Every structure is written in C-alpha cells, then in structure tokens.
PDB file of C-alpha atoms and ligand atoms in Angstrom:
ATOM      1  CA  MET A   1      21.571  -4.555  32.655  1.00  0.00           C
ATOM      2  CA  SER A   2      21.576  -2.048  29.526  1.00  0.00           C
ATOM      3  CA  LEU A   3      23.564  -2.260  26.791  1.00  0.00           C
ATOM      4  CA  GLN A   4      25.803   0.085  26.175  1.00  0.00           C
ATOM      5  CA  LEU A   5      25.506   1.274  22.734  1.00  0.00           C
ATOM      6  CA  ASN A   6      27.267   4.844  21.854  1.00  0.00           C
ATOM      7  CA  THR A   7      28.550   4.323  18.285  1.00  0.00           C
ATOM      8  CA  CYS A   8      27.246   7.679  17.271  1.00  0.00           C
ATOM      9  CA  PRO A   9      27.026  10.022  19.964  1.00  0.00           C
ATOM     10  CA  GLN A  10      27.136  12.909  18.114  1.00  0.00           C
ATOM     11  CA  ALA A  11      23.898  12.201  16.464  1.00  0.00           C
ATOM     12  CA  LEU A  12      22.468  11.693  19.939  1.00  0.00           C
ATOM     13  CA  GLU A  13      23.856  15.171  20.414  1.00  0.00           C
ATOM     14  CA  LEU A  14      22.051  16.771  17.802  1.00  0.00           C
ATOM     15  CA  ILE A  15      19.013  15.850  18.925  1.00  0.00           C
ATOM     16  CA  ARG A  16      19.561  17.370  22.567  1.00  0.00           C
ATOM     17  CA  ALA A  17      20.434  20.377  20.863  1.00  0.00           C
ATOM     18  CA  ARG A  18      18.430  21.559  18.287  1.00  0.00           C
ATOM     19  CA  VAL A  19      15.579  24.463  19.506  1.00  0.00           C
ATOM     20  CA  SER A  20      13.297  25.855  17.404  1.00  0.00           C
ATOM     21  CA  THR A  21      14.568  29.502  16.850  1.00  0.00           C
ATOM     22  CA  SER A  22      12.296  32.664  16.655  1.00  0.00           C
ATOM     23  CA  HIS A  23      15.061  35.033  15.650  1.00  0.00           C
ATOM     24  CA  PHE A  24      16.798  34.546  12.558  1.00  0.00           C
ATOM     25  CA  ASN A  25      20.156  36.286  11.392  1.00  0.00           C
ATOM     26  CA  PRO A  26      18.454  38.337   8.167  1.00  0.00           C
ATOM     27  CA  ALA A  27      22.499  38.818   6.255  1.00  0.00           C
ATOM     28  CA  PHE A  28      22.803  35.234   6.723  1.00  0.00           C
ATOM     29  CA  GLU A  29      22.051  33.408   3.400  1.00  0.00           C
ATOM     30  CA  ILE A  30      21.341  29.643   1.693  1.00  0.00           C
ATOM     31  CA  ASP A  31      22.288  29.028  -2.060  1.00  0.00           C
ATOM     32  CA  ASP A  32      20.658  26.171  -4.048  1.00  0.00           C
ATOM     33  CA  ASP A  33      23.103  23.758  -3.249  1.00  0.00           C
ATOM     34  CA  LEU A  34      22.703  23.915   0.038  1.00  0.00           C
ATOM     35  CA  VAL A  35      18.526  23.638  -0.039  1.00  0.00           C
ATOM     36  CA  ALA A  36      19.151  20.592  -2.016  1.00  0.00           C
ATOM     37  CA  ASP A  37      21.616  18.811   0.309  1.00  0.00           C
ATOM     38  CA  LEU A  38      18.804  19.662   2.884  1.00  0.00           C
ATOM     39  CA  ILE A  39      16.150  18.234   0.768  1.00  0.00           C
ATOM     40  CA  GLY A  40      17.713  15.241   0.196  1.00  0.00           C
ATOM     41  CA  HIS A  41      18.429  14.367   3.628  1.00  0.00           C
ATOM     42  CA  ALA A  42      14.587  15.378   4.524  1.00  0.00           C
ATOM     43  CA  CYS A  43      13.622  12.396   2.148  1.00  0.00           C
ATOM     44  CA  GLU A  44      16.307  10.037   3.614  1.00  0.00           C
ATOM     45  CA  ALA A  45      12.790   9.374   6.308  1.00  0.00           C
ATOM     46  CA  PRO A  46      10.703   6.455   5.997  1.00  0.00           C
ATOM     47  CA  SER A  47       7.118   6.597   4.916  1.00  0.00           C
ATOM     48  CA  ALA A  48       4.536   4.173   5.145  1.00  0.00           C
ATOM     49  CA  TYR A  49       4.922   1.589   1.479  1.00  0.00           C
ATOM     50  CA  HIS A  50       7.933   3.628   1.271  1.00  0.00           C
ATOM     51  CA  LEU A  51       5.223   6.413  -0.474  1.00  0.00           C
ATOM     52  CA  GLN A  52       7.682   9.358  -0.105  1.00  0.00           C
ATOM     53  CA  ASN A  53       4.331  11.532  -0.320  1.00  0.00           C
ATOM     54  CA  TRP A  54       5.939  14.674  -0.257  1.00  0.00           C
ATOM     55  CA  ARG A  55       6.792  17.985  -1.926  1.00  0.00           C
ATOM     56  CA  PHE A  56       9.128  20.690  -0.693  1.00  0.00           C
ATOM     57  CA  ILE A  57       8.914  24.264  -1.873  1.00  0.00           C
ATOM     58  CA  ALA A  58      11.892  26.374  -0.604  1.00  0.00           C
ATOM     59  CA  VAL A  59      10.712  29.917   0.316  1.00  0.00           C
ATOM     60  CA  ARG A  60      14.011  32.161  -0.374  1.00  0.00           C
ATOM     61  CA  SER A  61      12.874  34.938  -2.369  1.00  0.00           C
ATOM     62  CA  ARG A  62      11.623  38.671  -1.238  1.00  0.00           C
ATOM     63  CA  GLU A  63       8.770  37.510  -3.376  1.00  0.00           C
ATOM     64  CA  GLY A  64       8.370  34.079  -1.921  1.00  0.00           C
ATOM     65  CA  ARG A  65       8.476  35.772   1.814  1.00  0.00           C
ATOM     66  CA  GLN A  66       6.225  38.262   1.181  1.00  0.00           C
ATOM     67  CA  LYS A  67       3.405  35.936   0.113  1.00  0.00           C
ATOM     68  CA  LEU A  68       4.054  33.310   2.838  1.00  0.00           C
ATOM     69  CA  CYS A  69       3.896  36.148   5.787  1.00  0.00           C
ATOM     70  CA  ASP A  70       0.258  36.515   6.039  1.00  0.00           C
ATOM     71  CA  PRO A  71      -0.189  32.610   5.708  1.00  0.00           C
ATOM     72  CA  ALA A  72       1.864  32.445   8.356  1.00  0.00           C
ATOM     73  CA  TYR A  73       0.387  34.923  10.512  1.00  0.00           C
ATOM     74  CA  GLY A  74       2.897  37.192   9.991  1.00  0.00           C
ATOM     75  CA  GLN A  75       5.784  34.805  12.345  1.00  0.00           C
ATOM     76  CA  HIS A  76       8.793  36.580  11.327  1.00  0.00           C
ATOM     77  CA  GLN A  77      11.042  33.546  11.251  1.00  0.00           C
ATOM     78  CA  VAL A  78       9.493  33.583   7.405  1.00  0.00           C
ATOM     79  CA  LYS A  79      10.480  37.516   6.759  1.00  0.00           C
ATOM     80  CA  ASP A  80      14.435  37.055   8.518  1.00  0.00           C
ATOM     81  CA  ALA A  81      15.217  32.825   7.919  1.00  0.00           C
ATOM     82  CA  ALA A  82      17.548  31.922   5.064  1.00  0.00           C
ATOM     83  CA  VAL A  83      14.653  29.734   3.720  1.00  0.00           C
ATOM     84  CA  THR A  84      11.337  28.362   5.128  1.00  0.00           C
ATOM     85  CA  VAL A  85      10.685  24.894   3.177  1.00  0.00           C
ATOM     86  CA  ILE A  86       7.200  24.573   3.089  1.00  0.00           C
ATOM     87  CA  VAL A  87       6.634  20.879   3.548  1.00  0.00           C
ATOM     88  CA  ILE A  88       4.074  19.467   2.150  1.00  0.00           C
ATOM     89  CA  GLY A  89       2.100  15.885   1.917  1.00  0.00           C
ATOM     90  CA  THR A  90       0.399  14.165  -0.741  1.00  0.00           C
ATOM     91  CA  LEU A  91      -3.062  12.878  -1.036  1.00  0.00           C
ATOM     92  CA  ASP A  92      -2.406  10.948  -3.921  1.00  0.00           C
ATOM     93  CA  GLY A  93       1.054   9.633  -3.777  1.00  0.00           C
ATOM     94  CA  TYR A  94      -0.127   6.166  -3.747  1.00  0.00           C
ATOM     95  CA  GLN A  95      -0.311   6.385  -7.094  1.00  0.00           C
ATOM     96  CA  ARG A  96       3.196   6.464  -7.843  1.00  0.00           C
ATOM     97  CA  ILE A  97       4.107   2.956  -6.055  1.00  0.00           C
ATOM     98  CA  ARG A  98       4.989   1.152  -8.413  1.00  0.00           C
ATOM     99  CA  ALA A  99       7.903   3.993  -9.928  1.00  0.00           C
ATOM    100  CA  ASN A 100       8.981   4.594  -6.411  1.00  0.00           C
ATOM    101  CA  LEU A 101       9.934   0.694  -6.120  1.00  0.00           C
ATOM    102  CA  GLN A 102      10.902  -0.031  -9.329  1.00  0.00           C
ATOM    103  CA  PRO A 103      14.740   0.737  -8.965  1.00  0.00           C
ATOM    104  CA  LEU A 104      14.468  -1.907  -6.235  1.00  0.00           C
ATOM    105  CA  VAL A 105      13.405  -4.241  -8.770  1.00  0.00           C
ATOM    106  CA  ASP A 106      16.515  -3.190 -11.108  1.00  0.00           C
ATOM    107  CA  ALA A 107      18.384  -3.122  -8.325  1.00  0.00           C
ATOM    108  CA  GLY A 108      17.699  -7.228  -7.825  1.00  0.00           C
ATOM    109  CA  HIS A 109      16.347  -6.209  -4.261  1.00  0.00           C
ATOM    110  CA  MET A 110      13.217  -7.774  -5.066  1.00  0.00           C
ATOM    111  CA  GLY A 111      11.454  -8.990  -7.836  1.00  0.00           C
ATOM    112  CA  PRO A 112       8.399  -8.149 -10.491  1.00  0.00           C
ATOM    113  CA  GLU A 113       6.186 -10.120  -8.652  1.00  0.00           C
ATOM    114  CA  ASP A 114       6.757  -8.708  -5.150  1.00  0.00           C
ATOM    115  CA  LEU A 115       6.522  -5.060  -6.200  1.00  0.00           C
ATOM    116  CA  GLU A 116       3.561  -6.890  -7.993  1.00  0.00           C
ATOM    117  CA  ALA A 117       2.020  -7.737  -4.519  1.00  0.00           C
ATOM    118  CA  TRP A 118       3.719  -4.885  -2.704  1.00  0.00           C
ATOM    119  CA  ALA A 119       1.644  -2.481  -5.091  1.00  0.00           C
ATOM    120  CA  ASN A 120      -1.855  -4.200  -4.845  1.00  0.00           C
ATOM    121  CA  ASP A 121      -1.807  -3.837  -0.901  1.00  0.00           C
ATOM    122  CA  THR A 122      -0.856  -0.059  -0.789  1.00  0.00           C
ATOM    123  CA  HIS A 123      -3.777   0.386  -3.446  1.00  0.00           C
ATOM    124  CA  ARG A 124      -5.829  -1.611  -1.522  1.00  0.00           C
ATOM    125  CA  GLY A 125      -4.583   0.212   1.720  1.00  0.00           C
ATOM    126  CA  MET A 126      -4.737   4.058  -0.262  1.00  0.00           C
ATOM    127  CA  HIS A 127      -7.618   4.332  -2.409  1.00  0.00           C
ATOM    128  CA  ASP A 128     -10.547   5.770  -1.308  1.00  0.00           C
ATOM    129  CA  ARG A 129      -9.315   6.272   2.189  1.00  0.00           C
ATOM    130  CA  PRO A 130      -8.978   9.755   2.358  1.00  0.00           C
ATOM    131  CA  ALA A 131      -8.823   9.720   6.279  1.00  0.00           C
ATOM    132  CA  LYS A 132      -5.873   7.348   5.320  1.00  0.00           C
ATOM    133  CA  GLN A 133      -4.346   9.334   2.732  1.00  0.00           C
ATOM    134  CA  ARG A 134      -4.454  12.603   5.116  1.00  0.00           C
ATOM    135  CA  ASP A 135      -2.971  10.005   8.101  1.00  0.00           C
ATOM    136  CA  GLU A 136       0.289   9.505   5.597  1.00  0.00           C
ATOM    137  CA  ALA A 137       0.753  13.088   4.405  1.00  0.00           C
ATOM    138  CA  ILE A 138       1.086  14.260   7.588  1.00  0.00           C
ATOM    139  CA  ARG A 139       2.836  11.924   8.986  1.00  0.00           C
ATOM    140  CA  SER A 140       5.085  11.688   6.111  1.00  0.00           C
ATOM    141  CA  GLY A 141       5.984  15.492   5.948  1.00  0.00           C
ATOM    142  CA  SER A 142       6.300  15.724   9.428  1.00  0.00           C
ATOM    143  CA  LEU A 143       8.834  12.260   9.342  1.00  0.00           C
ATOM    144  CA  ALA A 144      10.883  14.817   7.010  1.00  0.00           C
ATOM    145  CA  ALA A 145      10.342  18.046   8.585  1.00  0.00           C
ATOM    146  CA  MET A 146      12.540  16.261  11.479  1.00  0.00           C
ATOM    147  CA  ASN A 147      15.018  14.859   9.663  1.00  0.00           C
ATOM    148  CA  LEU A 148      15.254  18.308   7.605  1.00  0.00           C
ATOM    149  CA  MET A 149      15.519  19.842  11.458  1.00  0.00           C
ATOM    150  CA  THR A 150      18.276  17.392  12.135  1.00  0.00           C
ATOM    151  CA  ALA A 151      20.273  17.532   9.037  1.00  0.00           C
ATOM    152  CA  ALA A 152      20.213  21.706   9.824  1.00  0.00           C
ATOM    153  CA  GLN A 153      21.437  20.945  13.123  1.00  0.00           C
ATOM    154  CA  ALA A 154      24.041  18.474  11.531  1.00  0.00           C
ATOM    155  CA  LEU A 155      24.930  21.619   9.339  1.00  0.00           C
ATOM    156  CA  GLY A 156      25.657  23.738  11.518  1.00  0.00           C
ATOM    157  CA  LEU A 157      22.693  25.493  11.157  1.00  0.00           C
ATOM    158  CA  ALA A 158      19.243  26.742  13.255  1.00  0.00           C
ATOM    159  CA  SER A 159      15.082  25.684  12.687  1.00  0.00           C
ATOM    160  CA  ALA A 160      11.891  26.314  13.480  1.00  0.00           C
ATOM    161  CA  PRO A 161       9.143  24.083  12.731  1.00  0.00           C
ATOM    162  CA  MET A 162       5.514  25.469  12.713  1.00  0.00           C
ATOM    163  CA  GLY A 163       2.444  24.426  12.719  1.00  0.00           C
ATOM    164  CA  GLY A 164       0.966  28.534  12.772  1.00  0.00           C
ATOM    165  CA  PHE A 165      -0.006  28.995   9.049  1.00  0.00           C
ATOM    166  CA  ASP A 166      -3.589  29.051   7.111  1.00  0.00           C
ATOM    167  CA  ALA A 167      -3.005  25.981   4.847  1.00  0.00           C
ATOM    168  CA  ALA A 168      -5.551  27.571   2.534  1.00  0.00           C
ATOM    169  CA  ALA A 169      -4.311  30.658   2.127  1.00  0.00           C
ATOM    170  CA  VAL A 170      -0.617  28.842   1.691  1.00  0.00           C
ATOM    171  CA  SER A 171      -2.351  26.525  -0.579  1.00  0.00           C
ATOM    172  CA  ALA A 172      -3.342  29.030  -2.493  1.00  0.00           C
ATOM    173  CA  ALA A 173      -0.891  31.135  -2.562  1.00  0.00           C
ATOM    174  CA  PHE A 174       1.833  29.055  -3.855  1.00  0.00           C
ATOM    175  CA  GLY A 175      -0.545  27.293  -6.126  1.00  0.00           C
ATOM    176  CA  LEU A 176      -0.975  23.882  -4.154  1.00  0.00           C
ATOM    177  CA  ALA A 177      -3.016  20.941  -5.803  1.00  0.00           C
ATOM    178  CA  PRO A 178      -6.110  19.617  -4.612  1.00  0.00           C
ATOM    179  CA  THR A 179      -4.208  16.743  -3.499  1.00  0.00           C
ATOM    180  CA  GLU A 180      -0.863  18.409  -1.344  1.00  0.00           C
ATOM    181  CA  LEU A 181      -1.305  19.040   2.003  1.00  0.00           C
ATOM    182  CA  PRO A 182       0.855  21.839   3.596  1.00  0.00           C
ATOM    183  CA  VAL A 183       2.101  19.878   6.761  1.00  0.00           C
ATOM    184  CA  MET A 184       4.237  22.240   7.995  1.00  0.00           C
ATOM    185  CA  LEU A 185       6.817  25.719   7.644  1.00  0.00           C
ATOM    186  CA  VAL A 186      10.014  25.005   8.324  1.00  0.00           C
ATOM    187  CA  ALA A 187      12.259  27.992   8.688  1.00  0.00           C
ATOM    188  CA  ILE A 188      16.153  27.518   8.884  1.00  0.00           C
ATOM    189  CA  GLY A 189      19.387  29.901   8.817  1.00  0.00           C
ATOM    190  CA  ARG A 190      21.635  31.095  10.810  1.00  0.00           C
ATOM    191  CA  PRO A 191      20.354  32.261  14.916  1.00  0.00           C
ATOM    192  CA  ALA A 192      20.676  35.841  16.113  1.00  0.00           C
ATOM    193  CA  PRO A 193      20.950  36.685  19.570  1.00  0.00           C
ATOM    194  CA  GLY A 194      17.938  36.609  21.872  1.00  0.00           C
ATOM    195  CA  ASN A 195      17.095  32.912  21.715  1.00  0.00           C
ATOM    196  CA  TRP A 196      15.139  31.076  24.390  1.00  0.00           C
ATOM    197  CA  PRO A 197      17.636  27.919  26.118  1.00  0.00           C
ATOM    198  CA  ARG A 198      16.598  24.815  24.914  1.00  0.00           C
ATOM    199  CA  LYS A 199      13.338  23.794  27.067  1.00  0.00           C
ATOM    200  CA  PRO A 200      13.409  21.234  29.819  1.00  0.00           C
ATOM    201  CA  ARG A 201      11.292  17.726  28.596  1.00  0.00           C
ATOM    202  CA  ARG A 202       9.285  16.001  31.140  1.00  0.00           C
ATOM    203  CA  PRO A 203      10.485  13.358  32.637  1.00  0.00           C
ATOM    204  CA  VAL A 204      10.350  10.016  30.867  1.00  0.00           C
ATOM    205  CA  GLY A 205       9.244   7.784  33.834  1.00  0.00           C
ATOM    206  CA  GLU A 206       6.462  10.728  33.390  1.00  0.00           C
ATOM    207  CA  VAL A 207       5.467   9.598  29.531  1.00  0.00           C
ATOM    208  CA  LEU A 208       6.582   5.830  29.215  1.00  0.00           C
ATOM    209  CA  SER A 209       5.207   2.555  29.938  1.00  0.00           C
ATOM    210  CA  ILE A 210       7.129  -0.805  29.552  1.00  0.00           C
ATOM    211  CA  VAL A 211       4.150  -3.315  29.104  1.00  0.00           C
TER     212      VAL A 211
HETATM  213  C1  LIG B 301       3.724  20.964  14.948  1.00  0.00           C
HETATM  214  C2  LIG B 301       4.838  22.219  15.275  1.00  0.00           C
HETATM  215  C3  LIG B 301       4.060  23.236  15.379  1.00  0.00           C
HETATM  216  C4  LIG B 301       5.118  24.503  15.875  1.00  0.00           C
HETATM  217  N1  LIG B 301       4.049  25.450  15.680  1.00  0.00           N
HETATM  218  C5  LIG B 301       4.931  26.432  15.969  1.00  0.00           C
HETATM  219  C6  LIG B 301       4.500  27.905  15.494  1.00  0.00           C
HETATM  220  O1  LIG B 301       3.354  27.809  14.276  1.00  0.00           O
HETATM  221  N2  LIG B 301       5.372  28.794  15.788  1.00  0.00           N
HETATM  222  C7  LIG B 301       6.170  29.395  16.368  1.00  0.00           C
HETATM  223  O2  LIG B 301       7.156  29.944  17.275  1.00  0.00           O
HETATM  224  N3  LIG B 301       7.102  27.468  17.327  1.00  0.00           N
HETATM  225  C8  LIG B 301       6.143  26.182  16.391  1.00  0.00           C
HETATM  226  N4  LIG B 301       7.105  25.552  16.981  1.00  0.00           N
HETATM  227  C9  LIG B 301       8.212  25.390  17.808  1.00  0.00           C
HETATM  228  C10 LIG B 301       7.202  25.101  19.520  1.00  0.00           C
HETATM  229  O3  LIG B 301       7.141  25.654  20.340  1.00  0.00           O
HETATM  230  C11 LIG B 301       8.827  24.320  19.443  1.00  0.00           C
HETATM  231  O4  LIG B 301       9.271  22.782  19.474  1.00  0.00           O
HETATM  232  C12 LIG B 301       8.290  23.677  21.779  1.00  0.00           C
HETATM  233  O5  LIG B 301       7.962  24.636  22.605  1.00  0.00           O
HETATM  234  C13 LIG B 301       9.791  23.332  22.227  1.00  0.00           C
HETATM  235  O6  LIG B 301      10.701  23.980  22.283  1.00  0.00           O
HETATM  236  P1  LIG B 301      11.902  23.263  21.318  1.00  0.00           P
HETATM  237  O7  LIG B 301      11.525  23.080  19.713  1.00  0.00           O
HETATM  238  O8  LIG B 301      13.057  24.865  21.176  1.00  0.00           O
HETATM  239  O9  LIG B 301      12.572  22.223  21.577  1.00  0.00           O
HETATM  240  C14 LIG B 301       5.796  24.642  16.093  1.00  0.00           C
HETATM  241  C15 LIG B 301       6.673  23.124  16.960  1.00  0.00           C
HETATM  242  C16 LIG B 301       5.832  21.606  16.222  1.00  0.00           C
HETATM  243  C17 LIG B 301       6.331  20.582  16.258  1.00  0.00           C
END
C-alpha cells in the first residue's frame, strides 16, 4: 500500500504544467527585482559539496539580445522573451568552498574542523580533475536551470530551456572566463498564442526499474 503524501499538491501541478514555450509575448517585460527573485530561486538548487558552482547572465537589453541571437542560432525565443538567462557552470567553483561553508560555521551548525575536513575532501575530489569539474558544472547548472523554470512557472511565467547554442560563441560574446561553461539558456516571459500543448511522457513502467 502506498502512503498518501500530498502536502503540497500545487508543487506537483507546477511540475506537470510547465512546457517549453516557443512563442513569447514580445511586449511583456520583467524588471530587475523579478530577475533577481528568479535567480534567487535558481540558487536554491543543490550542488555537489555545496559548490554553488554557477553564475547567471540575464540577457534583457536590446544589445544583449543581439549579441546572443547568432550564438543561439537565431532562436526567436531570445528575441521575444522578456529575459534569457545564460546559466553558467564554473569549473573552479571548488576553490571557494570555504567561503560557501563559513556561514554554517558562523551559525554554529558546523565546527571549524568539520569545515576543514569538508574543504579538503572537496579539493581532493575536484582538483586536477577536469572531467569531474565539467560534470559538476553541468549537473549544478542543470539543476539551477530546472529550479529557474519551476520558479518562473510558480510566478505565472513561461519558460524555454535551450541547449541549441554555440558555447564558444556565447563565451566570446559575453566575456566568459576559460573556467566558465555556458550550460543552458533559459528564456522567460509571458507566452503568446500558438504554443504546443504539453507533450505526453513515456509511461513510467517503461523507464522505471525498482530493484
Ligand atoms: C537541455 C535541453 C535543451 C533544449 N534545447 C532546446 C533548444 O535549443 N530549442 C528549443 O526550441 N527547445 C529546446 N529544448 C526543449 C525540448 O525540446 C523540450 O523540453 C521537450 O520537447 C519536451 O517538451 P516540454 O519541455 O514542453 O515538456 C531543450 C530542452 C532541454 C531540457
């Protein structure tokens, strides 16, 4: 018998209601506070070792959109959405692990020796391991992007994840450091008519093994 756990049905509704939006209302605008609010929700995502190995560029200005248009292969969401967020994963995020954990020490949740052990563990796991650094950059960036889309949905906005972009061209256009990887573009705004309905998913029985 399964438990009936249904303490926040709205959260499940949001997950089910999100769709990738192709057509955005170009007249709808998002102010700085709302952009910051959305990014704050993105940053609530978990990350390995609590790396928080991400950065975000919110492309909203006309010049910014023009710069992003070609690297995003002319995808029109960039032109029409209120903002397109470049979700960036950082390869060297592990180097600031002590700063990330210090607030836990300050709050008395973690002892200084625990911080030291955690930081050393992180360094061992991440330093001189480019594949691991890239994996974690993509994992963290993807989780942050998902949070961003769910938060947008919760705030009555539509979103569009995009992996169709030239990473080197995005990096060059927006001055990303060699240690920064553009993971995903997420366009956010209000939908215009003409979008696809929600696409059905493969049945759970086809994709799940319980062992
Ligand atoms: C990592 C990733 C990259 C994607 N890249 C693009 C893209 O470049 N352009 C686009 O129109 N849609 C893109 N999509 C949207 C997918 O096509 C869409 O998520 C999928 O068809 C399922 O539809 P839904 O999001 O509406 O449920 C991308 C989605 C993901 C998760």
